[in-house]
Amino acid sequence: ISPGFCFADGLASLALLRQGMKDKTSDGVFDWNVTGASICYLAVESFSYFLLTLALEILPSIKLTSFVIKKWWEKINIFRHDSSYLEPLLESSSETVVTDFDEDVDVKTERNRVLSGSLDNSIIYLRNLRKVYFEEKHHGRKVAVDSLTFSVQEGECFGFLGTNGAGKTTTLSMLCGMSDF
């Protein structure tokens, strides 16, 4: 029984008693059939959760840090590999880049500006960033980020716009070093 259910059940029983729809044999608000059972369960759960919290905080062998959880998760996913380990992350030449025919004019202009080397006051610049995930179901590859090229000038604020699955989170994870690449 969850604490939320105990609280809601106690309030519902109290409302039913107030409206006269509860058993008339229980006159008191704290009777077992009105709110007594719910309060008792909440008291037992409060004590139990308090002891669990103390155990997790005090016992050093049970502490679950983010590092321990990450290592445990890596052991579970040991057979899952990114195929991007096999491919270069940044291409050195613009000749290998396949451009999209539906690419916006501004996107083409930015790509050409960065690839041409005119990076005045750029604090961040990416050239042909690519991330490919291995798909276990279809034994294929899923391209999450494909040939992303842009630069951010000093003092400039930037953000990513795009539909779901466009690679925004993957790109930021790679820039922050949170993704294996």
PDB file of N, CA and C in Angstrom, residues 73-129:
ATOM      1  N   TRP A  73      25.238  -0.314 -15.285  1.00  0.00           N
ATOM      2  CA  TRP A  73      24.497  -0.233 -16.537  1.00  0.00           C
ATOM      3  C   TRP A  73      25.380  -0.650 -17.713  1.00  0.00           C
ATOM      4  N   GLU A  74      26.661  -0.303 -17.668  1.00  0.00           N
ATOM      5  CA  GLU A  74      27.580  -0.704 -18.737  1.00  0.00           C
ATOM      6  C   GLU A  74      27.763  -2.213 -18.765  1.00  0.00           C
ATOM      7  N   LYS A  75      27.771  -2.857 -17.601  1.00  0.00           N
ATOM      8  CA  LYS A  75      27.880  -4.312 -17.557  1.00  0.00           C
ATOM      9  C   LYS A  75      26.653  -4.972 -18.168  1.00  0.00           C
ATOM     10  N   ILE A  76      25.496  -4.371 -17.957  1.00  0.00           N
ATOM     11  CA  ILE A  76      24.268  -4.921 -18.539  1.00  0.00           C
ATOM     12  C   ILE A  76      24.297  -4.782 -20.059  1.00  0.00           C
ATOM     13  N   ASN A  77      24.756  -3.645 -20.550  1.00  0.00           N
ATOM     14  CA  ASN A  77      24.781  -3.369 -21.989  1.00  0.00           C
ATOM     15  C   ASN A  77      26.129  -3.695 -22.606  1.00  0.00           C
ATOM     16  N   ILE A  78      26.778  -4.737 -22.143  1.00  0.00           N
ATOM     17  CA  ILE A  78      28.134  -5.059 -22.609  1.00  0.00           C
ATOM     18  C   ILE A  78      28.158  -5.475 -24.079  1.00  0.00           C
ATOM     19  N   PHE A  79      27.068  -6.049 -24.570  1.00  0.00           N
ATOM     20  CA  PHE A  79      27.060  -6.520 -25.954  1.00  0.00           C
ATOM     21  C   PHE A  79      26.578  -5.460 -26.926  1.00  0.00           C
ATOM     22  N   ARG A  80      26.217  -4.306 -26.431  1.00  0.00           N
ATOM     23  CA  ARG A  80      25.743  -3.231 -27.295  1.00  0.00           C
ATOM     24  C   ARG A  80      26.913  -2.305 -27.599  1.00  0.00           C
ATOM     25  N   HIS A  81      27.222  -2.162 -28.861  1.00  0.00           N
ATOM     26  CA  HIS A  81      28.355  -1.325 -29.261  1.00  0.00           C
ATOM     27  C   HIS A  81      27.874  -0.280 -30.256  1.00  0.00           C
ATOM     28  N   ASP A  82      28.467   0.876 -30.186  1.00  0.00           N
ATOM     29  CA  ASP A  82      28.221   1.904 -31.188  1.00  0.00           C
ATOM     30  C   ASP A  82      29.099   1.620 -32.392  1.00  0.00           C
ATOM     31  N   SER A  83      28.502   1.689 -33.571  1.00  0.00           N
ATOM     32  CA  SER A  83      29.322   1.511 -34.758  1.00  0.00           C
ATOM     33  C   SER A  83      30.123   2.773 -35.051  1.00  0.00           C
ATOM     34  N   SER A  84      29.834   3.854 -34.307  1.00  0.00           N
ATOM     35  CA  SER A  84      30.605   5.073 -34.538  1.00  0.00           C
ATOM     36  C   SER A  84      32.039   4.922 -34.058  1.00  0.00           C
ATOM     37  N   TYR A  85      32.337   3.878 -33.252  1.00  0.00           N
ATOM     38  CA  TYR A  85      33.726   3.621 -32.891  1.00  0.00           C
ATOM     39  C   TYR A  85      34.525   3.229 -34.132  1.00  0.00           C
ATOM     40  N   LEU A  86      33.835   2.665 -35.103  1.00  0.00           N
ATOM     41  CA  LEU A  86      34.507   2.181 -36.293  1.00  0.00           C
ATOM     42  C   LEU A  86      34.641   3.250 -37.366  1.00  0.00           C
ATOM     43  N   GLU A  87      33.898   4.359 -37.219  1.00  0.00           N
ATOM     44  CA  GLU A  87      33.904   5.402 -38.229  1.00  0.00           C
ATOM     45  C   GLU A  87      34.542   6.663 -37.664  1.00  0.00           C
ATOM     46  N   PRO A  88      35.155   7.465 -38.495  1.00  0.00           N
ATOM     47  CA  PRO A  88      35.728   8.714 -37.994  1.00  0.00           C
ATOM     48  C   PRO A  88      34.628   9.677 -37.577  1.00  0.00           C
ATOM     49  N   LEU A  89      34.871  10.398 -36.491  1.00  0.00           N
ATOM     50  CA  LEU A  89      33.879  11.331 -35.993  1.00  0.00           C
ATOM     51  C   LEU A  89      33.867  12.613 -36.816  1.00  0.00           C
ATOM     52  N   LEU A  90      35.024  13.116 -37.121  1.00  0.00           N
ATOM     53  CA  LEU A  90      35.127  14.330 -37.916  1.00  0.00           C
ATOM     54  C   LEU A  90      35.855  14.015 -39.215  1.00  0.00           C
ATOM     55  N   GLU A  91      35.245  14.369 -40.297  1.00  0.00           N
ATOM     56  CA  GLU A  91      35.886  14.184 -41.595  1.00  0.00           C
ATOM     57  C   GLU A  91      36.847  15.348 -41.821  1.00  0.00           C
ATOM     58  N   SER A  92      37.976  15.074 -42.420  1.00  0.00           N
ATOM     59  CA  SER A  92      38.962  16.128 -42.612  1.00  0.00           C
ATOM     60  C   SER A  92      38.740  16.908 -43.904  1.00  0.00           C
ATOM     61  N   SER A  93      38.030  16.339 -44.844  1.00  0.00           N
ATOM     62  CA  SER A  93      37.817  17.066 -46.093  1.00  0.00           C
ATOM     63  C   SER A  93      36.333  17.187 -46.369  1.00  0.00           C
ATOM     64  N   SER A  94      35.964  18.237 -47.078  1.00  0.00           N
ATOM     65  CA  SER A  94      34.558  18.466 -47.382  1.00  0.00           C
ATOM     66  C   SER A  94      34.097  17.644 -48.575  1.00  0.00           C
ATOM     67  N   GLU A  95      34.990  16.938 -49.242  1.00  0.00           N
ATOM     68  CA  GLU A  95      34.614  16.171 -50.426  1.00  0.00           C
ATOM     69  C   GLU A  95      33.771  14.955 -50.077  1.00  0.00           C
ATOM     70  N   THR A  96      33.923  14.422 -48.862  1.00  0.00           N
ATOM     71  CA  THR A  96      33.183  13.224 -48.485  1.00  0.00           C
ATOM     72  C   THR A  96      31.803  13.534 -47.928  1.00  0.00           C
ATOM     73  N   VAL A  97      31.477  14.806 -47.775  1.00  0.00           N
ATOM     74  CA  VAL A  97      30.196  15.185 -47.193  1.00  0.00           C
ATOM     75  C   VAL A  97      29.108  15.076 -48.247  1.00  0.00           C
ATOM     76  N   VAL A  98      28.047  14.372 -47.896  1.00  0.00           N
ATOM     77  CA  VAL A  98      26.891  14.278 -48.778  1.00  0.00           C
ATOM     78  C   VAL A  98      25.889  15.311 -48.309  1.00  0.00           C
ATOM     79  N   THR A  99      25.614  16.297 -49.139  1.00  0.00           N
ATOM     80  CA  THR A  99      24.684  17.342 -48.741  1.00  0.00           C
ATOM     81  C   THR A  99      23.273  16.949 -49.118  1.00  0.00           C
ATOM     82  N   ASP A 100      22.334  17.406 -48.327  1.00  0.00           N
ATOM     83  CA  ASP A 100      20.922  17.129 -48.538  1.00  0.00           C
ATOM     84  C   ASP A 100      20.381  18.117 -49.568  1.00  0.00           C
ATOM     85  N   PHE A 101      19.574  17.631 -50.490  1.00  0.00           N
ATOM     86  CA  PHE A 101      19.036  18.502 -51.533  1.00  0.00           C
ATOM     87  C   PHE A 101      17.983  19.455 -50.982  1.00  0.00           C
ATOM     88  N   ASP A 102      17.359  19.098 -49.853  1.00  0.00           N
ATOM     89  CA  ASP A 102      16.350  19.957 -49.242  1.00  0.00           C
ATOM     90  C   ASP A 102      16.947  20.895 -48.200  1.00  0.00           C
ATOM     91  N   GLU A 103      18.252  21.056 -48.196  1.00  0.00           N
ATOM     92  CA  GLU A 103      18.924  21.879 -47.204  1.00  0.00           C
ATOM     93  C   GLU A 103      18.597  23.347 -47.430  1.00  0.00           C
ATOM     94  N   ASP A 104      18.344  24.059 -46.353  1.00  0.00           N
ATOM     95  CA  ASP A 104      17.999  25.467 -46.400  1.00  0.00           C
ATOM     96  C   ASP A 104      19.202  26.295 -46.874  1.00  0.00           C
ATOM     97  N   VAL A 105      18.927  27.452 -47.442  1.00  0.00           N
ATOM     98  CA  VAL A 105      19.981  28.322 -47.964  1.00  0.00           C
ATOM     99  C   VAL A 105      20.895  28.789 -46.835  1.00  0.00           C
ATOM    100  N   ASP A 106      20.316  29.135 -45.672  1.00  0.00           N
ATOM    101  CA  ASP A 106      21.134  29.582 -44.540  1.00  0.00           C
ATOM    102  C   ASP A 106      22.043  28.470 -44.035  1.00  0.00           C
ATOM    103  N   VAL A 107      21.544  27.242 -44.063  1.00  0.00           N
ATOM    104  CA  VAL A 107      22.346  26.098 -43.626  1.00  0.00           C
ATOM    105  C   VAL A 107      23.520  25.896 -44.573  1.00  0.00           C
ATOM    106  N   LYS A 108      23.261  25.990 -45.869  1.00  0.00           N
ATOM    107  CA  LYS A 108      24.342  25.851 -46.856  1.00  0.00           C
ATOM    108  C   LYS A 108      25.383  26.958 -46.699  1.00  0.00           C
ATOM    109  N   THR A 109      24.911  28.171 -46.443  1.00  0.00           N
ATOM    110  CA  THR A 109      25.825  29.300 -46.270  1.00  0.00           C
ATOM    111  C   THR A 109      26.727  29.094 -45.053  1.00  0.00           C
ATOM    112  N   GLU A 110      26.139  28.664 -43.933  1.00  0.00           N
ATOM    113  CA  GLU A 110      26.933  28.416 -42.720  1.00  0.00           C
ATOM    114  C   GLU A 110      27.913  27.276 -42.934  1.00  0.00           C
ATOM    115  N   ARG A 111      27.462  26.208 -43.584  1.00  0.00           N
ATOM    116  CA  ARG A 111      28.344  25.067 -43.847  1.00  0.00           C
ATOM    117  C   ARG A 111      29.531  25.503 -44.707  1.00  0.00           C
ATOM    118  N   ASN A 112      29.264  26.242 -45.763  1.00  0.00           N
ATOM    119  CA  ASN A 112      30.343  26.703 -46.647  1.00  0.00           C
ATOM    120  C   ASN A 112      31.291  27.662 -45.925  1.00  0.00           C
ATOM    121  N   ARG A 113      30.753  28.522 -45.054  1.00  0.00           N
ATOM    122  CA  ARG A 113      31.588  29.471 -44.311  1.00  0.00           C
ATOM    123  C   ARG A 113      32.551  28.735 -43.379  1.00  0.00           C
ATOM    124  N   VAL A 114      32.033  27.720 -42.663  1.00  0.00           N
ATOM    125  CA  VAL A 114      32.882  26.981 -41.721  1.00  0.00           C
ATOM    126  C   VAL A 114      33.884  26.118 -42.471  1.00  0.00           C
ATOM    127  N   LEU A 115      33.448  25.453 -43.533  1.00  0.00           N
ATOM    128  CA  LEU A 115      34.350  24.576 -44.281  1.00  0.00           C
ATOM    129  C   LEU A 115      35.422  25.357 -45.034  1.00  0.00           C
ATOM    130  N   SER A 116      35.125  26.617 -45.371  1.00  0.00           N
ATOM    131  CA  SER A 116      36.125  27.424 -46.070  1.00  0.00           C
ATOM    132  C   SER A 116      37.218  27.922 -45.126  1.00  0.00           C
ATOM    133  N   GLY A 117      36.958  27.853 -43.823  1.00  0.00           N
ATOM    134  CA  GLY A 117      37.989  28.237 -42.860  1.00  0.00           C
ATOM    135  C   GLY A 117      37.852  29.634 -42.313  1.00  0.00           C
ATOM    136  N   SER A 118      36.799  30.363 -42.660  1.00  0.00           N
ATOM    137  CA  SER A 118      36.633  31.720 -42.124  1.00  0.00           C
ATOM    138  C   SER A 118      35.931  31.636 -40.767  1.00  0.00           C
ATOM    139  N   LEU A 119      36.746  31.436 -39.728  1.00  0.00           N
ATOM    140  CA  LEU A 119      36.219  31.224 -38.381  1.00  0.00           C
ATOM    141  C   LEU A 119      36.691  32.335 -37.446  1.00  0.00           C
ATOM    142  N   ASP A 120      36.440  33.573 -37.806  1.00  0.00           N
ATOM    143  CA  ASP A 120      36.875  34.706 -36.998  1.00  0.00           C
ATOM    144  C   ASP A 120      36.148  34.711 -35.657  1.00  0.00           C
ATOM    145  N   ASN A 121      36.907  34.759 -34.564  1.00  0.00           N
ATOM    146  CA  ASN A 121      36.368  34.815 -33.200  1.00  0.00           C
ATOM    147  C   ASN A 121      35.444  33.651 -32.865  1.00  0.00           C
ATOM    148  N   SER A 122      35.615  32.529 -33.491  1.00  0.00           N
ATOM    149  CA  SER A 122      34.781  31.363 -33.188  1.00  0.00           C
ATOM    150  C   SER A 122      35.308  30.673 -31.940  1.00  0.00           C
ATOM    151  N   ILE A 123      34.424  30.469 -30.968  1.00  0.00           N
ATOM    152  CA  ILE A 123      34.831  29.746 -29.767  1.00  0.00           C
ATOM    153  C   ILE A 123      34.432  28.275 -29.853  1.00  0.00           C
ATOM    154  N   ILE A 124      33.453  27.975 -30.681  1.00  0.00           N
ATOM    155  CA  ILE A 124      33.056  26.587 -30.950  1.00  0.00           C
ATOM    156  C   ILE A 124      32.889  26.448 -32.453  1.00  0.00           C
ATOM    157  N   TYR A 125      33.478  25.418 -33.005  1.00  0.00           N
ATOM    158  CA  TYR A 125      33.181  25.110 -34.401  1.00  0.00           C
ATOM    159  C   TYR A 125      33.219  23.607 -34.596  1.00  0.00           C
ATOM    160  N   LEU A 126      32.261  23.123 -35.339  1.00  0.00           N
ATOM    161  CA  LEU A 126      32.162  21.703 -35.663  1.00  0.00           C
ATOM    162  C   LEU A 126      32.214  21.557 -37.166  1.00  0.00           C
ATOM    163  N   ARG A 127      32.952  20.552 -37.609  1.00  0.00           N
ATOM    164  CA  ARG A 127      33.027  20.273 -39.042  1.00  0.00           C
ATOM    165  C   ARG A 127      32.639  18.821 -39.262  1.00  0.00           C
ATOM    166  N   ASN A 128      31.512  18.619 -39.923  1.00  0.00           N
ATOM    167  CA  ASN A 128      31.034  17.292 -40.330  1.00  0.00           C
ATOM    168  C   ASN A 128      30.925  16.321 -39.152  1.00  0.00           C
ATOM    169  N   LEU A 129      30.322  16.766 -38.062  1.00  0.00           N
ATOM    170  CA  LEU A 129      30.117  15.911 -36.894  1.00  0.00           C
ATOM    171  C   LEU A 129      29.139  14.801 -37.251  1.00  0.00           C
TER     172      LEU A 129
END
